[in-house]
CSV table of C-alpha atoms in Angstrom, one decimal:
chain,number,residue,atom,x,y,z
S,19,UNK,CA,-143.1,8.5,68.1
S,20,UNK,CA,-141.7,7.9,71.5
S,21,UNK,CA,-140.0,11.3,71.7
S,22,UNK,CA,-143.4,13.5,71.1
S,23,UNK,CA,-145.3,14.5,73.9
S,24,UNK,CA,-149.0,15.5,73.8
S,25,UNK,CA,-148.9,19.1,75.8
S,26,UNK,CA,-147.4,21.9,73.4
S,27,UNK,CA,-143.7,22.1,73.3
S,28,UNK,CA,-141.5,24.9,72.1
S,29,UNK,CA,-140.0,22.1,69.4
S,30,UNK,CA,-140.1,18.0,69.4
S,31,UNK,CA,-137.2,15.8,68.5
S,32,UNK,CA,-138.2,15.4,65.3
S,33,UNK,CA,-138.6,19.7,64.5
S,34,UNK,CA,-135.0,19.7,65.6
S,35,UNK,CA,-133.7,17.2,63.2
S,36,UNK,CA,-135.6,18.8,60.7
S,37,UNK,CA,-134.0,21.8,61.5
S,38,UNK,CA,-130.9,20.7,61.8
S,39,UNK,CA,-131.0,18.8,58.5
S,40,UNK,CA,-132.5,21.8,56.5
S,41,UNK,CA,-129.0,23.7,57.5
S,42,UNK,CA,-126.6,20.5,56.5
S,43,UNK,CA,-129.1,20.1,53.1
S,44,UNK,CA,-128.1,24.1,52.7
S,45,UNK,CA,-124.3,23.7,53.5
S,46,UNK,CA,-124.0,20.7,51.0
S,47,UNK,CA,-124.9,23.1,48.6
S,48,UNK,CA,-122.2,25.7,49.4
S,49,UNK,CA,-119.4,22.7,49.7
S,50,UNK,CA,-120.8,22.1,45.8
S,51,UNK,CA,-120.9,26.1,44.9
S,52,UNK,CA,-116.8,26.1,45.5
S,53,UNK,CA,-114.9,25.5,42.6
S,54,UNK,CA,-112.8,22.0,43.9
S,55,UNK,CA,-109.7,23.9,44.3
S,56,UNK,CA,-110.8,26.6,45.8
S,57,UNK,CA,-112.5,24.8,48.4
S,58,UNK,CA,-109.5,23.2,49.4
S,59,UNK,CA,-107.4,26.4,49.4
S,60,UNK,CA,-109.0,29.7,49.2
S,61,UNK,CA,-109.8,31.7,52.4
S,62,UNK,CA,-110.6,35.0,53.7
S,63,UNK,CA,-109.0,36.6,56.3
S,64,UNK,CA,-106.4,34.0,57.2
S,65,UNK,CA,-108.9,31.8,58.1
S,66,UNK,CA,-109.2,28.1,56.9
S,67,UNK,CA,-110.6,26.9,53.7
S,68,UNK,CA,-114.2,26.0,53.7
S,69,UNK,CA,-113.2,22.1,53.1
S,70,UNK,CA,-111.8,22.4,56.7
S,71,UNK,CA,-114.4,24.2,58.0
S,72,UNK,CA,-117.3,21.9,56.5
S,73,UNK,CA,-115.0,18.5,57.8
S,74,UNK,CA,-115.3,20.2,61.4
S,75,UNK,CA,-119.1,20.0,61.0
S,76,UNK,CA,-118.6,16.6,59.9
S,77,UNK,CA,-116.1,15.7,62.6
S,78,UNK,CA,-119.0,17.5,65.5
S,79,UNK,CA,-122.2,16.2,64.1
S,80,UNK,CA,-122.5,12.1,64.5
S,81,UNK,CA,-120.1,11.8,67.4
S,82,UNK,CA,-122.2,14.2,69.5
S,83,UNK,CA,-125.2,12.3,68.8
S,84,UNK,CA,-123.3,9.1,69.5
S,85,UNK,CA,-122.3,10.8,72.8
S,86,UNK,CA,-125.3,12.0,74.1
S,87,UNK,CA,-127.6,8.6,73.0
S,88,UNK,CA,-124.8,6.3,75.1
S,89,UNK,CA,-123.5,8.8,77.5
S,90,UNK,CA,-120.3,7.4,76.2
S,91,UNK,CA,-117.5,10.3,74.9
S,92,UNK,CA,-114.0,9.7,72.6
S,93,UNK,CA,-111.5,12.4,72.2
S,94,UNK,CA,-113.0,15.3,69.9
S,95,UNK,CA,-112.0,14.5,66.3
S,96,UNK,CA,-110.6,11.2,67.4
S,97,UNK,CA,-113.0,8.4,65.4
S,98,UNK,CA,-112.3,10.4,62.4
S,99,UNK,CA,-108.6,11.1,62.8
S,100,UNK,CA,-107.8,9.4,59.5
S,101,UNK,CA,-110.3,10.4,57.0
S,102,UNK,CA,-108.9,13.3,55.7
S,103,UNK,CA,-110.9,13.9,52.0
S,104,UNK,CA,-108.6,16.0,49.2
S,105,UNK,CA,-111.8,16.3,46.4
S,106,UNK,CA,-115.2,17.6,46.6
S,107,UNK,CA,-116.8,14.2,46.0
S,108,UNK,CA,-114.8,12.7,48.8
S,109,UNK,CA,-115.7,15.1,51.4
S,110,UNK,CA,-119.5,15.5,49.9
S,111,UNK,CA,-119.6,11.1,50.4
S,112,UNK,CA,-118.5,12.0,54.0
S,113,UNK,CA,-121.0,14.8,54.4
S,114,UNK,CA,-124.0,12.1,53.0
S,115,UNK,CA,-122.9,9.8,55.2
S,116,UNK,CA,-123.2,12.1,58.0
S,117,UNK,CA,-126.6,12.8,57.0
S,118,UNK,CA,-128.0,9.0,56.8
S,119,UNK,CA,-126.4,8.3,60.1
S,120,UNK,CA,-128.1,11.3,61.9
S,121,UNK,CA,-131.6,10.4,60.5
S,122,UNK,CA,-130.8,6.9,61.6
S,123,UNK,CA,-129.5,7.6,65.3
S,124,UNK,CA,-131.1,11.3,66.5
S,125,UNK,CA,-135.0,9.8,66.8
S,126,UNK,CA,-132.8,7.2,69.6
S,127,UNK,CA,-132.0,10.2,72.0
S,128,UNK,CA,-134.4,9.8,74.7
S,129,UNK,CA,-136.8,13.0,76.0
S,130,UNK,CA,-134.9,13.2,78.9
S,131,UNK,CA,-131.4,13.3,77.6
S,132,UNK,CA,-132.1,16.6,76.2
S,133,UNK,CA,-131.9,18.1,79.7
S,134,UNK,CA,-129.4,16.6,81.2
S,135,UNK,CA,-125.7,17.6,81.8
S,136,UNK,CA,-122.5,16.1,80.0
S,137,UNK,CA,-119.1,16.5,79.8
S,138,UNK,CA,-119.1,16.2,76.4
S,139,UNK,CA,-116.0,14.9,74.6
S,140,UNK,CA,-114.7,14.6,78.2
S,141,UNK,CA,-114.5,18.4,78.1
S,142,UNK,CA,-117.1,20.4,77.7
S,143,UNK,CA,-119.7,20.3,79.9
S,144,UNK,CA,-123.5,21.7,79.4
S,145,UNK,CA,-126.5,20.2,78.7
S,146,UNK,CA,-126.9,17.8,75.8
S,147,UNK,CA,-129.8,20.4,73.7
S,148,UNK,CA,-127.1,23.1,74.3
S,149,UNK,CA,-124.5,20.5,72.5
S,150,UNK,CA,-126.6,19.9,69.5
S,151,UNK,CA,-127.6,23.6,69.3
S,152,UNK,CA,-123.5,24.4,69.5
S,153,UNK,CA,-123.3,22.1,66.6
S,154,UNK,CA,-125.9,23.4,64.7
S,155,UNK,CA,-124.7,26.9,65.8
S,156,UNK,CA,-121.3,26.6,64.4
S,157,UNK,CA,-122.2,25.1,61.4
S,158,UNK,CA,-124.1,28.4,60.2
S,159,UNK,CA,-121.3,30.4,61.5
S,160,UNK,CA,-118.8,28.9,59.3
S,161,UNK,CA,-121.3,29.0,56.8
S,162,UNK,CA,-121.5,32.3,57.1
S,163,UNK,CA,-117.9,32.7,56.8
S,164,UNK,CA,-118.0,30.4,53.5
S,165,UNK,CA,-120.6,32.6,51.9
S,166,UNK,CA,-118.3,35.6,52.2
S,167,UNK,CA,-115.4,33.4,50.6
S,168,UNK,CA,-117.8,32.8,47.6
S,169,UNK,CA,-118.8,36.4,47.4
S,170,UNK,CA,-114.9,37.1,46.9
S,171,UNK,CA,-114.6,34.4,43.9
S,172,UNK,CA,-117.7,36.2,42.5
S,173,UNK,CA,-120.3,33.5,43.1
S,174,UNK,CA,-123.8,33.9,44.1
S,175,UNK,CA,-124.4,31.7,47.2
S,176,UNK,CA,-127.1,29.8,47.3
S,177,UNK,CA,-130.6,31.7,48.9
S,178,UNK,CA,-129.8,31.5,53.1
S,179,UNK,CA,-133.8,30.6,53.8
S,180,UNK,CA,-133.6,28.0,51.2
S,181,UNK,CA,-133.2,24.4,53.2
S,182,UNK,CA,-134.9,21.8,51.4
L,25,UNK,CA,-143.7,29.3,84.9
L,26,UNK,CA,-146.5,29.0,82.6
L,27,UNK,CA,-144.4,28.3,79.7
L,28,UNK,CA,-142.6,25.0,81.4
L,29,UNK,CA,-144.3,21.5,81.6
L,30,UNK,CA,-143.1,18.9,84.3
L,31,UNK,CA,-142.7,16.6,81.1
L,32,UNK,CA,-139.6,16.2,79.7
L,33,UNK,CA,-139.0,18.8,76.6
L,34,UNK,CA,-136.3,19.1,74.2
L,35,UNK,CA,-135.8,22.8,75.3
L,36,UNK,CA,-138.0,25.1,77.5
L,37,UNK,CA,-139.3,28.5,76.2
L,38,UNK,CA,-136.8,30.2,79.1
L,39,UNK,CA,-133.6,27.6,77.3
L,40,UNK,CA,-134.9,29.4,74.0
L,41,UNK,CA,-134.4,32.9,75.3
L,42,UNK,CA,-131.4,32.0,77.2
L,43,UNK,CA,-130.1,30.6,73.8
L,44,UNK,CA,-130.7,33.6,71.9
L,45,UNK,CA,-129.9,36.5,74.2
L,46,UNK,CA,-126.3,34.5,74.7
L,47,UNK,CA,-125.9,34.8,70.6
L,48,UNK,CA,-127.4,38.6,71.2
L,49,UNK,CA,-124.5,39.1,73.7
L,50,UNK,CA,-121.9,38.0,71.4
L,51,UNK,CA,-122.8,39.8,68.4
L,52,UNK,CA,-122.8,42.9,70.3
L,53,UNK,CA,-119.3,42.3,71.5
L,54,UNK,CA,-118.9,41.9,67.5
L,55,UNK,CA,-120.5,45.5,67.0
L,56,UNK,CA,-118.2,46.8,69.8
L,57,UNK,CA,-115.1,44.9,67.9
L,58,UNK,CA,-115.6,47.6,64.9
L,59,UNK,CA,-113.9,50.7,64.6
L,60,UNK,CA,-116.7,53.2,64.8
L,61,UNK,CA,-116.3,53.9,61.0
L,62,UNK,CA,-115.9,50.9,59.7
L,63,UNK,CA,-119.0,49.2,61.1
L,64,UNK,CA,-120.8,51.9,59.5
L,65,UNK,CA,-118.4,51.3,55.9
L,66,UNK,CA,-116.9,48.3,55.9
L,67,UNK,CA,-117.0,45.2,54.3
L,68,UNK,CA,-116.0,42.3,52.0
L,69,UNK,CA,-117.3,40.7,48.7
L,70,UNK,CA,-119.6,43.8,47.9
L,71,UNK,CA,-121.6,43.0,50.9
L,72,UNK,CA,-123.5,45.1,53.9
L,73,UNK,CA,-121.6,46.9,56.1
L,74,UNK,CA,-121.9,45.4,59.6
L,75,UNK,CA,-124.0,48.0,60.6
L,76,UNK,CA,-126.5,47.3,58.2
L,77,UNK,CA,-126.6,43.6,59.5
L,78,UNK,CA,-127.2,44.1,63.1
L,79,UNK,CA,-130.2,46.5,62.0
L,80,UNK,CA,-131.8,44.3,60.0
L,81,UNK,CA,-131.1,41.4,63.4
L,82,UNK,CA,-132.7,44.3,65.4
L,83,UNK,CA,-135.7,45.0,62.9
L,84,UNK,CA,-136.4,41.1,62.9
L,85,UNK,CA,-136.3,40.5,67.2
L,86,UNK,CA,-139.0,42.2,68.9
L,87,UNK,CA,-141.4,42.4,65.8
L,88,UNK,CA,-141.3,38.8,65.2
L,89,UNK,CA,-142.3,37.8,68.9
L,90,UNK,CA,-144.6,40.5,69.5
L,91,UNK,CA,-146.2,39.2,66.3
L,92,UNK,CA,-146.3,35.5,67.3
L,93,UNK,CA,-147.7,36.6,70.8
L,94,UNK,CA,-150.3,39.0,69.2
L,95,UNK,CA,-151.4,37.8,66.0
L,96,UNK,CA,-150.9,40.6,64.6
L,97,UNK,CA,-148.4,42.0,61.7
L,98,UNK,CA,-146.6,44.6,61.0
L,99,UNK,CA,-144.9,44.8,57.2
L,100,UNK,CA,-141.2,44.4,57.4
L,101,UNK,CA,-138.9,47.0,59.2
L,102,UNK,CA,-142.3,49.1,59.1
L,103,UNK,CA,-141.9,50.0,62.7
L,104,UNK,CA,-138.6,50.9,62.6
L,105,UNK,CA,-138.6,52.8,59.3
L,106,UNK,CA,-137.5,55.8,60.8
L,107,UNK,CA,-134.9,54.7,63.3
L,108,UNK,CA,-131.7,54.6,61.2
L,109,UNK,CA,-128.1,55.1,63.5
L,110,UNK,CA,-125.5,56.8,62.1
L,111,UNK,CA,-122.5,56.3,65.5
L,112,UNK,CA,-121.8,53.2,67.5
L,113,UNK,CA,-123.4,54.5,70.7
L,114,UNK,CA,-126.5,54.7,68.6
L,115,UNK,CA,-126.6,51.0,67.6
L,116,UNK,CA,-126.2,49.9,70.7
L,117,UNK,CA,-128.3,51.5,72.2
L,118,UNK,CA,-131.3,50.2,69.8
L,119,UNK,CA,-129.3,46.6,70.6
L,120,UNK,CA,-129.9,46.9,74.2
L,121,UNK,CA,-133.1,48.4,73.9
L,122,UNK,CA,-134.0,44.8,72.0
L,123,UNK,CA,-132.5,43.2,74.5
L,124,UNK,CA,-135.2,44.6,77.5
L,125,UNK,CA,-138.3,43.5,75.0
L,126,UNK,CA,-137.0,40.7,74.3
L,127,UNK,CA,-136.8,40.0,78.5
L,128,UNK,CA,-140.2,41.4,78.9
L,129,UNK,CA,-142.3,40.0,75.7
L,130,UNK,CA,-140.9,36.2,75.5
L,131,UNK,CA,-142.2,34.9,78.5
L,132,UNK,CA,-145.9,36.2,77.4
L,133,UNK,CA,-145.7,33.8,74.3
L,134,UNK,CA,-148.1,31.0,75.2
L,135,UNK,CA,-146.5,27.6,74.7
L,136,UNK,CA,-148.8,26.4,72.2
L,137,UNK,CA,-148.2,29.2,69.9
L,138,UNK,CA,-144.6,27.6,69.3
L,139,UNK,CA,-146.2,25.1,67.2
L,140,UNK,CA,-149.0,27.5,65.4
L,141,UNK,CA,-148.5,28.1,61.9
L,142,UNK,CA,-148.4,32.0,60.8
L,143,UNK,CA,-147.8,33.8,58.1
L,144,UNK,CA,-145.3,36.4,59.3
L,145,UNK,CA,-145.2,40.0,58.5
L,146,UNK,CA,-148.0,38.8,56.3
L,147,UNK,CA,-145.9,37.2,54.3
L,148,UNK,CA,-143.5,34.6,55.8
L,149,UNK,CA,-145.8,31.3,56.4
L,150,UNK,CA,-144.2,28.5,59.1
L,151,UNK,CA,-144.4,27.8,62.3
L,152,UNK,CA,-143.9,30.4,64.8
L,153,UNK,CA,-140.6,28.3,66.6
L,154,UNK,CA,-139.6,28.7,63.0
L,155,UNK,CA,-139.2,32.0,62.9
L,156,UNK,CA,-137.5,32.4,66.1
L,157,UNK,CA,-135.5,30.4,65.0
L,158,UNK,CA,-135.2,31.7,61.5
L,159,UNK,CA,-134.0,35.3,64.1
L,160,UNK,CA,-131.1,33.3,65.5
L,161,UNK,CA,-130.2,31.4,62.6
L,162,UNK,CA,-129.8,34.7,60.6
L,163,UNK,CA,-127.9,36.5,63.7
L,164,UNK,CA,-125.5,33.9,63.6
L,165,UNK,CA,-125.2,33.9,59.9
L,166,UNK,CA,-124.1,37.2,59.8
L,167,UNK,CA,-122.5,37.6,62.5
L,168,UNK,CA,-120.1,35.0,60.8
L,169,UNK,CA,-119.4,37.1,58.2
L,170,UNK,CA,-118.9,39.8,60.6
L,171,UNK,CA,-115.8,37.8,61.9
L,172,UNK,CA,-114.6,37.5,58.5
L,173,UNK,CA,-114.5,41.6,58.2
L,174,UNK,CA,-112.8,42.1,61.4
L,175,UNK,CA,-110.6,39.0,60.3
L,176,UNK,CA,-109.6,41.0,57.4
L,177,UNK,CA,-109.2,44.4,59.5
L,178,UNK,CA,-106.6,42.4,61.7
L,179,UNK,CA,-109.1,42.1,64.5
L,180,UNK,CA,-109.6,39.5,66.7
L,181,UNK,CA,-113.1,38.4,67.1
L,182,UNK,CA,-114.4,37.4,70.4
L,183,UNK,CA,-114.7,33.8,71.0
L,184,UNK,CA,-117.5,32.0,69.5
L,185,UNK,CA,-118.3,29.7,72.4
L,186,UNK,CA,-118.1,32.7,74.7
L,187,UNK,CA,-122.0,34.0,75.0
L,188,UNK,CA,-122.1,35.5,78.8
């Protein structure tokens, strides 16, 4: 475990993951709770559908990883520009494959990294822990936003402290 | 600093309170984005009014840290059982009261208490950054669903990214 360090921390690498995964493990759960039109369509508010919302998570969560690991930054949005899903088991294959690749690259961040400033996506600059916690930060937000839509259809949203 | 280590960390205990007072900041723009009577009546999909949300964010903050630096637990919203605002300028002000304790009591939580395991208002078990982290997790949560109410009153939320 190269990224744990023996004096008490606030949270390692691997509590953040964690965390970070219990949210996406709860999220995939409201991408399923959407009937497969409505996920594509319905909205609150003017806002956009919760297919949208959920592909933005998608589009943020790998690539920032990616950036911060190799210091190395594309164009927000640009690897993914052509994967556009239109049914739940398309996006839900993208949102899987988003998982495995995050278990498989976050333990590679460095201690240090965490700490140090970026420009990431060649525009916005903070430190790298403040970038994953913007990803993680949105995510719940939209969430948020998608519980509300499923309240409207008349559908229980899965339990918020639930993240197995 | 007693709380920082020279060793390279994933986030200090001051980057955790910086984190979280910048989400506190936002969602009191949010509260101040309501129409006095709608904060107090308003909402969407048979939920809480946003009033009712940014009490229970208040009833969570200071009781959960001054638990995880004492030990000691209160039940629930015990505390603040009889505080109950009925006007704006009466939410904010518990808001900002928060926002002082928050200042004074976090830097008194000794680092390795981050990683302790506690059952929380004698009744949550986890780690105690879990529950800080459950505080923000649920701000944000709700917060998002306070965007879609104003969304649906034809106001414009405050940026997202904007937490100064």
């Amino acid at each position: 475990m190269k990224n744990e360090t023996l004096a008490p921390v606030v949270i390692s690498s691997n509590d953040l993951l964690a965390q970070w995964q219990g949210h996406r493990s709860l999220t995939r759960r409201v991408i399923e709770a959407f009937p497969e039109d409505k996920l594509f369509s319905y909205s609150v508010g003017g806002m956009r559908p919760f297919s949208e919302l959920a592909l933005e998570m998608i589009h943020m969560a790998v690539p920032s990883v990616a950036g911060i690991i190799t210091g190395e930054w594309k164009t927000f949005g640009e690897s993914e520009a052509e994967e556009k899903p239109t049914t739940k088991a398309e996006l839900l294959k993208l949102w899987d494959e988003s998982t495995e690749k995050l278990n498989e690259l976050f333990p590679q961040i460095k201690i240090e990294r965490f700490q140090e400033v970026e420009k990431a996506f060649g525009q916005y600059e903070g430190t790298n822990h403040a970038l994953i916690f913007y990803c993680i930060d949105n995510e719940i937000h939209h969430r948020g936003q998608g519980y509300v839509y499923l309240r409207t259809l008349d559908i229980e949203p899965p339990f918020f402290w639930e993240r197995g």
